[in-house]
Amino acid sequence: MKKSHIDLSLYLVTEESIDIVNLTKIISESIAGGVSAVQLREKNNSSLSFYRKAAALKQVLNELSTPLIINDRVDIALAIGADGIHIGQDDLPLSVIKQMVPEEMIIGVSVSNLKEALEAERDGADYIGVGSVFPTKTKQDATPMAIRELEEICRSVSIPAVAIGGINTDNIASLTDKGLAGAAVVSAIMNAKNPREASTSLLERIKVFT
């Protein structure tokens, strides 16, 4: 998938505790409901388990024409031919990542303030994940940013910005008119009783601001 064609409007970030069988089921249902991109995030899994899960998921997502982005691990992204890699502030520098991956691979960077956002754009990121915008159980050490700071970041960069952190159907409306390209969601879909309906409901709200 070409970088310019990636749709980040409803960006699903996976939850590590879910096995590949159930993960595949949830992701397939969520894509039917409107998820446009998937990031596989495995913070504690072994390299082998991460690789196997990524390879299996890549096969499924190819069939569904949905991009797979790998969190942090460039080696895994390269090994399975992922569509993209997403890195944080404590990972390898973006300039180094760009030397390691094919030019067509999408690169996203997590940012939590304007300085990091401007650096990511300057160094060649294709998009930024901005957050945490709300309190989240997924990253309990993350400090929620002020919505005005989110808006300032979106105004200051020309690359797509995706909000992340504690987003659900109850609070997503507060992200309207902030200049976002989309919203990244974890628990609101991964833990939903009906991932397809949850995705559809979120996408309806996202369409208001993208």
PDB file of C-alpha atoms in Angstrom:
ATOM      1  CA  MET A   1       0.000   0.000   0.000  1.00  0.00           C
ATOM      2  CA  LYS A   2       1.368   3.425  -0.970  1.00  0.00           C
ATOM      3  CA  LYS A   3       1.988   5.867   1.859  1.00  0.00           C
ATOM      4  CA  SER A   4      -0.219   8.495   0.293  1.00  0.00           C
ATOM      5  CA  HIS A   5      -3.145   6.077   0.166  1.00  0.00           C
ATOM      6  CA  ILE A   6      -3.189   4.954   3.773  1.00  0.00           C
ATOM      7  CA  ASP A   7      -6.434   5.638   5.598  1.00  0.00           C
ATOM      8  CA  LEU A   8      -5.815   6.290   9.303  1.00  0.00           C
ATOM      9  CA  SER A   9      -9.355   7.353  10.158  1.00  0.00           C
ATOM     10  CA  LEU A  10     -10.064   4.397  12.474  1.00  0.00           C
ATOM     11  CA  TYR A  11      -6.755   2.902  13.505  1.00  0.00           C
ATOM     12  CA  LEU A  12      -6.948  -0.217  15.672  1.00  0.00           C
ATOM     13  CA  VAL A  13      -4.061  -0.958  18.049  1.00  0.00           C
ATOM     14  CA  THR A  14      -4.086  -4.549  19.284  1.00  0.00           C
ATOM     15  CA  GLU A  15      -4.003  -5.824  22.841  1.00  0.00           C
ATOM     16  CA  GLU A  16      -1.208  -8.255  23.632  1.00  0.00           C
ATOM     17  CA  SER A  17      -3.108 -10.636  25.884  1.00  0.00           C
ATOM     18  CA  ILE A  18      -5.332 -11.883  23.068  1.00  0.00           C
ATOM     19  CA  ASP A  19      -4.242 -15.036  21.249  1.00  0.00           C
ATOM     20  CA  ILE A  20      -3.947 -15.095  17.477  1.00  0.00           C
ATOM     21  CA  VAL A  21      -7.180 -17.022  16.880  1.00  0.00           C
ATOM     22  CA  ASN A  22      -9.321 -14.565  18.799  1.00  0.00           C
ATOM     23  CA  LEU A  23      -7.218 -11.619  17.601  1.00  0.00           C
ATOM     24  CA  THR A  24      -7.876 -12.532  13.992  1.00  0.00           C
ATOM     25  CA  LYS A  25     -11.599 -12.856  14.684  1.00  0.00           C
ATOM     26  CA  ILE A  26     -11.793  -9.473  16.426  1.00  0.00           C
ATOM     27  CA  ILE A  27      -9.786  -7.746  13.715  1.00  0.00           C
ATOM     28  CA  SER A  28     -11.827  -9.244  10.893  1.00  0.00           C
ATOM     29  CA  GLU A  29     -15.053  -8.107  12.581  1.00  0.00           C
ATOM     30  CA  SER A  30     -13.667  -4.646  13.292  1.00  0.00           C
ATOM     31  CA  ILE A  31     -12.553  -4.166   9.682  1.00  0.00           C
ATOM     32  CA  ALA A  32     -16.069  -5.104   8.574  1.00  0.00           C
ATOM     33  CA  GLY A  33     -17.224  -2.323  10.892  1.00  0.00           C
ATOM     34  CA  GLY A  34     -14.843   0.265   9.465  1.00  0.00           C
ATOM     35  CA  VAL A  35     -11.338  -0.133  10.915  1.00  0.00           C
ATOM     36  CA  SER A  36      -8.930   1.134   8.242  1.00  0.00           C
ATOM     37  CA  ALA A  37      -5.489   0.251   9.661  1.00  0.00           C
ATOM     38  CA  VAL A  38      -4.135  -2.157  12.297  1.00  0.00           C
ATOM     39  CA  GLN A  39      -1.091  -1.844  14.527  1.00  0.00           C
ATOM     40  CA  LEU A  40       0.233  -4.990  16.198  1.00  0.00           C
ATOM     41  CA  ARG A  41       1.676  -4.077  19.590  1.00  0.00           C
ATOM     42  CA  GLU A  42       3.446  -6.768  21.615  1.00  0.00           C
ATOM     43  CA  LYS A  43       5.504  -5.332  24.464  1.00  0.00           C
ATOM     44  CA  ASN A  44       6.245  -8.486  26.452  1.00  0.00           C
ATOM     45  CA  ASN A  45       6.022 -11.342  23.985  1.00  0.00           C
ATOM     46  CA  SER A  46       9.095 -13.244  22.812  1.00  0.00           C
ATOM     47  CA  SER A  47      10.516 -12.415  19.401  1.00  0.00           C
ATOM     48  CA  LEU A  48       9.361 -15.771  18.043  1.00  0.00           C
ATOM     49  CA  SER A  49       5.803 -15.376  19.313  1.00  0.00           C
ATOM     50  CA  PHE A  50       5.663 -11.804  18.033  1.00  0.00           C
ATOM     51  CA  TYR A  51       6.916 -12.924  14.624  1.00  0.00           C
ATOM     52  CA  ARG A  52       4.418 -15.780  14.362  1.00  0.00           C
ATOM     53  CA  LYS A  53       1.513 -13.572  15.364  1.00  0.00           C
ATOM     54  CA  ALA A  54       2.619 -10.835  12.950  1.00  0.00           C
ATOM     55  CA  ALA A  55       3.049 -13.256  10.054  1.00  0.00           C
ATOM     56  CA  ALA A  56      -0.389 -14.773  10.616  1.00  0.00           C
ATOM     57  CA  LEU A  57      -2.006 -11.386  10.937  1.00  0.00           C
ATOM     58  CA  LYS A  58      -0.288 -10.068   7.816  1.00  0.00           C
ATOM     59  CA  GLN A  59      -1.804 -12.899   5.783  1.00  0.00           C
ATOM     60  CA  VAL A  60      -5.282 -12.107   7.082  1.00  0.00           C
ATOM     61  CA  LEU A  61      -4.921  -8.366   6.512  1.00  0.00           C
ATOM     62  CA  ASN A  62      -3.610  -8.861   2.980  1.00  0.00           C
ATOM     63  CA  GLU A  63      -6.846 -10.661   2.168  1.00  0.00           C
ATOM     64  CA  LEU A  64      -8.804  -7.771   3.682  1.00  0.00           C
ATOM     65  CA  SER A  65      -6.695  -5.101   1.909  1.00  0.00           C
ATOM     66  CA  THR A  66      -5.904  -3.485   5.241  1.00  0.00           C
ATOM     67  CA  PRO A  67      -2.410  -2.250   6.186  1.00  0.00           C
ATOM     68  CA  LEU A  68      -0.523  -3.815   9.079  1.00  0.00           C
ATOM     69  CA  ILE A  69       1.801  -1.612  11.093  1.00  0.00           C
ATOM     70  CA  ILE A  70       4.225  -3.139  13.585  1.00  0.00           C
ATOM     71  CA  ASN A  71       4.898  -1.414  16.886  1.00  0.00           C
ATOM     72  CA  ASP A  72       8.554  -0.783  17.787  1.00  0.00           C
ATOM     73  CA  ARG A  73      10.178  -3.862  16.222  1.00  0.00           C
ATOM     74  CA  VAL A  74      11.804  -3.029  12.893  1.00  0.00           C
ATOM     75  CA  ASP A  75      13.147  -6.564  12.572  1.00  0.00           C
ATOM     76  CA  ILE A  76       9.648  -8.038  12.795  1.00  0.00           C
ATOM     77  CA  ALA A  77       8.265  -5.458  10.359  1.00  0.00           C
ATOM     78  CA  LEU A  78      10.958  -6.308   7.813  1.00  0.00           C
ATOM     79  CA  ALA A  79      10.671 -10.056   8.357  1.00  0.00           C
ATOM     80  CA  ILE A  80       6.966 -10.208   7.552  1.00  0.00           C
ATOM     81  CA  GLY A  81       6.873  -7.417   4.944  1.00  0.00           C
ATOM     82  CA  ALA A  82       4.660  -5.168   7.038  1.00  0.00           C
ATOM     83  CA  ASP A  83       3.152  -2.055   5.535  1.00  0.00           C
ATOM     84  CA  GLY A  84       4.549   0.117   8.279  1.00  0.00           C
ATOM     85  CA  ILE A  85       6.446   0.551  11.514  1.00  0.00           C
ATOM     86  CA  HIS A  86       5.388   2.694  14.466  1.00  0.00           C
ATOM     87  CA  ILE A  87       8.033   3.892  16.912  1.00  0.00           C
ATOM     88  CA  GLY A  88       8.053   5.729  20.212  1.00  0.00           C
ATOM     89  CA  GLN A  89      10.354   8.355  21.646  1.00  0.00           C
ATOM     90  CA  ASP A  90      12.579   5.740  23.318  1.00  0.00           C
ATOM     91  CA  ASP A  91      13.063   3.612  20.206  1.00  0.00           C
ATOM     92  CA  LEU A  92      15.770   3.860  17.550  1.00  0.00           C
ATOM     93  CA  PRO A  93      16.009   7.360  16.034  1.00  0.00           C
ATOM     94  CA  LEU A  94      13.741   7.952  13.072  1.00  0.00           C
ATOM     95  CA  SER A  95      16.754   8.790  10.890  1.00  0.00           C
ATOM     96  CA  VAL A  96      18.189   5.331  11.608  1.00  0.00           C
ATOM     97  CA  ILE A  97      14.854   3.599  10.997  1.00  0.00           C
ATOM     98  CA  LYS A  98      14.571   5.282   7.604  1.00  0.00           C
ATOM     99  CA  GLN A  99      17.936   3.811   6.617  1.00  0.00           C
ATOM    100  CA  MET A 100      16.780   0.330   7.600  1.00  0.00           C
ATOM    101  CA  VAL A 101      13.370   0.039   5.963  1.00  0.00           C
ATOM    102  CA  PRO A 102      12.200   0.200   2.336  1.00  0.00           C
ATOM    103  CA  GLU A 103      11.211   3.639   1.140  1.00  0.00           C
ATOM    104  CA  GLU A 104       7.611   2.555   0.700  1.00  0.00           C
ATOM    105  CA  MET A 105       7.245   1.439   4.325  1.00  0.00           C
ATOM    106  CA  ILE A 106       5.015   3.760   6.353  1.00  0.00           C
ATOM    107  CA  ILE A 107       6.655   5.204   9.463  1.00  0.00           C
ATOM    108  CA  GLY A 108       4.643   6.565  12.365  1.00  0.00           C
ATOM    109  CA  VAL A 109       5.972   8.209  15.511  1.00  0.00           C
ATOM    110  CA  SER A 110       4.342   8.639  18.928  1.00  0.00           C
ATOM    111  CA  VAL A 111       4.501  12.199  20.226  1.00  0.00           C
ATOM    112  CA  SER A 112       3.222  13.843  23.386  1.00  0.00           C
ATOM    113  CA  ASN A 113       4.109  17.491  22.805  1.00  0.00           C
ATOM    114  CA  LEU A 114       4.676  20.037  20.057  1.00  0.00           C
ATOM    115  CA  LYS A 115       8.466  19.732  20.096  1.00  0.00           C
ATOM    116  CA  GLU A 116       8.321  15.984  19.451  1.00  0.00           C
ATOM    117  CA  ALA A 117       5.706  16.473  16.731  1.00  0.00           C
ATOM    118  CA  LEU A 118       7.809  19.029  14.864  1.00  0.00           C
ATOM    119  CA  GLU A 119      10.894  16.838  15.156  1.00  0.00           C
ATOM    120  CA  ALA A 120       9.015  13.830  13.811  1.00  0.00           C
ATOM    121  CA  GLU A 121       7.801  15.796  10.802  1.00  0.00           C
ATOM    122  CA  ARG A 122      11.239  17.307  10.184  1.00  0.00           C
ATOM    123  CA  ASP A 123      12.882  13.864  10.350  1.00  0.00           C
ATOM    124  CA  GLY A 124      10.483  12.360   7.830  1.00  0.00           C
ATOM    125  CA  ALA A 125       7.652  10.640   9.700  1.00  0.00           C
ATOM    126  CA  ASP A 126       4.643   9.818   7.554  1.00  0.00           C
ATOM    127  CA  TYR A 127       2.204  10.386  10.422  1.00  0.00           C
ATOM    128  CA  ILE A 128       2.219  11.006  14.158  1.00  0.00           C
ATOM    129  CA  GLY A 129       0.248   9.374  16.943  1.00  0.00           C
ATOM    130  CA  VAL A 130      -0.604  12.101  19.466  1.00  0.00           C
ATOM    131  CA  GLY A 131      -1.448  11.332  23.051  1.00  0.00           C
ATOM    132  CA  SER A 132      -2.455  10.329  25.450  1.00  0.00           C
ATOM    133  CA  VAL A 133      -5.557  12.427  24.869  1.00  0.00           C
ATOM    134  CA  PHE A 134      -7.550  10.771  27.671  1.00  0.00           C
ATOM    135  CA  PRO A 135      -6.662   8.593  30.691  1.00  0.00           C
ATOM    136  CA  THR A 136      -6.009   5.031  29.563  1.00  0.00           C
ATOM    137  CA  LYS A 137      -5.521   1.668  31.239  1.00  0.00           C
ATOM    138  CA  THR A 138      -3.322   0.560  28.317  1.00  0.00           C
ATOM    139  CA  LYS A 139      -0.555   3.011  29.288  1.00  0.00           C
ATOM    140  CA  GLN A 140      -1.216   3.915  32.893  1.00  0.00           C
ATOM    141  CA  ASP A 141       1.957   6.034  33.142  1.00  0.00           C
ATOM    142  CA  ALA A 142       0.795   8.319  30.337  1.00  0.00           C
ATOM    143  CA  THR A 143      -0.295  11.809  31.346  1.00  0.00           C
ATOM    144  CA  PRO A 144      -3.305  13.037  29.370  1.00  0.00           C
ATOM    145  CA  MET A 145      -2.582  16.177  27.370  1.00  0.00           C
ATOM    146  CA  ALA A 146      -4.795  19.225  27.211  1.00  0.00           C
ATOM    147  CA  ILE A 147      -7.103  19.223  24.204  1.00  0.00           C
ATOM    148  CA  ARG A 148      -5.781  22.685  23.268  1.00  0.00           C
ATOM    149  CA  GLU A 149      -2.272  21.177  23.054  1.00  0.00           C
ATOM    150  CA  LEU A 150      -3.576  18.452  20.728  1.00  0.00           C
ATOM    151  CA  GLU A 151      -5.133  21.133  18.563  1.00  0.00           C
ATOM    152  CA  GLU A 152      -1.901  23.158  18.495  1.00  0.00           C
ATOM    153  CA  ILE A 153       0.066  20.084  17.368  1.00  0.00           C
ATOM    154  CA  CYS A 154      -2.402  19.330  14.575  1.00  0.00           C
ATOM    155  CA  ARG A 155      -2.263  22.956  13.442  1.00  0.00           C
ATOM    156  CA  SER A 156       1.542  22.998  13.429  1.00  0.00           C
ATOM    157  CA  VAL A 157       2.304  19.942  11.296  1.00  0.00           C
ATOM    158  CA  SER A 158       1.388  19.072   7.722  1.00  0.00           C
ATOM    159  CA  ILE A 159       1.578  15.282   8.125  1.00  0.00           C
ATOM    160  CA  PRO A 160      -1.481  13.326   9.358  1.00  0.00           C
ATOM    161  CA  ALA A 161      -2.030  13.295  13.119  1.00  0.00           C
ATOM    162  CA  VAL A 162      -3.929  10.502  14.844  1.00  0.00           C
ATOM    163  CA  ALA A 163      -5.171  10.893  18.416  1.00  0.00           C
ATOM    164  CA  ILE A 164      -4.586   8.001  20.809  1.00  0.00           C
ATOM    165  CA  GLY A 165      -5.256   7.179  24.438  1.00  0.00           C
ATOM    166  CA  GLY A 166      -8.494   6.228  26.151  1.00  0.00           C
ATOM    167  CA  ILE A 167     -10.708   7.070  23.158  1.00  0.00           C
ATOM    168  CA  ASN A 168     -14.216   5.640  23.187  1.00  0.00           C
ATOM    169  CA  THR A 169     -17.695   6.474  21.915  1.00  0.00           C
ATOM    170  CA  ASP A 170     -18.404   8.638  24.965  1.00  0.00           C
ATOM    171  CA  ASN A 171     -15.464  11.015  24.611  1.00  0.00           C
ATOM    172  CA  ILE A 172     -14.560  10.965  20.910  1.00  0.00           C
ATOM    173  CA  ALA A 173     -16.863  13.887  20.113  1.00  0.00           C
ATOM    174  CA  SER A 174     -14.516  16.214  22.023  1.00  0.00           C
ATOM    175  CA  LEU A 175     -11.902  15.621  19.301  1.00  0.00           C
ATOM    176  CA  THR A 176     -14.081  17.266  16.653  1.00  0.00           C
ATOM    177  CA  ASP A 177     -12.530  20.156  14.699  1.00  0.00           C
ATOM    178  CA  LYS A 178      -9.013  19.614  16.051  1.00  0.00           C
ATOM    179  CA  GLY A 179      -7.436  18.880  12.665  1.00  0.00           C
ATOM    180  CA  LEU A 180      -7.040  15.138  13.170  1.00  0.00           C
ATOM    181  CA  ALA A 181      -6.731  12.545  10.411  1.00  0.00           C
ATOM    182  CA  GLY A 182      -8.192   9.880  12.658  1.00  0.00           C
ATOM    183  CA  ALA A 183      -8.311   8.169  16.018  1.00  0.00           C
ATOM    184  CA  ALA A 184      -6.375   5.170  17.300  1.00  0.00           C
ATOM    185  CA  VAL A 185      -8.365   2.858  19.538  1.00  0.00           C
ATOM    186  CA  VAL A 186      -7.474  -0.127  21.688  1.00  0.00           C
ATOM    187  CA  SER A 187      -9.915  -1.199  24.407  1.00  0.00           C
ATOM    188  CA  ALA A 188     -13.048   0.339  22.900  1.00  0.00           C
ATOM    189  CA  ILE A 189     -12.810  -2.240  20.117  1.00  0.00           C
ATOM    190  CA  MET A 190     -10.593  -5.020  21.464  1.00  0.00           C
ATOM    191  CA  ASN A 191     -12.750  -5.452  24.576  1.00  0.00           C
ATOM    192  CA  ALA A 192     -16.098  -4.775  22.935  1.00  0.00           C
ATOM    193  CA  LYS A 193     -18.772  -7.478  22.998  1.00  0.00           C
ATOM    194  CA  ASN A 194     -19.363  -6.749  19.324  1.00  0.00           C
ATOM    195  CA  PRO A 195     -16.200  -5.361  17.653  1.00  0.00           C
ATOM    196  CA  ARG A 196     -18.025  -4.705  14.391  1.00  0.00           C
ATOM    197  CA  GLU A 197     -20.726  -2.589  16.003  1.00  0.00           C
ATOM    198  CA  ALA A 198     -18.161  -0.788  18.174  1.00  0.00           C
ATOM    199  CA  SER A 199     -16.094   0.049  15.102  1.00  0.00           C
ATOM    200  CA  THR A 200     -19.102   1.264  13.155  1.00  0.00           C
ATOM    201  CA  SER A 201     -20.183   3.475  16.040  1.00  0.00           C
ATOM    202  CA  LEU A 202     -16.704   5.000  16.411  1.00  0.00           C
ATOM    203  CA  LEU A 203     -16.328   5.553  12.670  1.00  0.00           C
ATOM    204  CA  GLU A 204     -19.627   7.406  12.487  1.00  0.00           C
ATOM    205  CA  ARG A 205     -18.303   9.862  15.063  1.00  0.00           C
ATOM    206  CA  ILE A 206     -14.870  10.100  13.426  1.00  0.00           C
ATOM    207  CA  LYS A 207     -16.392  11.038  10.081  1.00  0.00           C
ATOM    208  CA  VAL A 208     -17.568  14.240  11.708  1.00  0.00           C
ATOM    209  CA  PHE A 209     -14.015  15.472  12.192  1.00  0.00           C
ATOM    210  CA  THR A 210     -11.982  13.888   9.370  1.00  0.00           C
TER     211      THR A 210
END
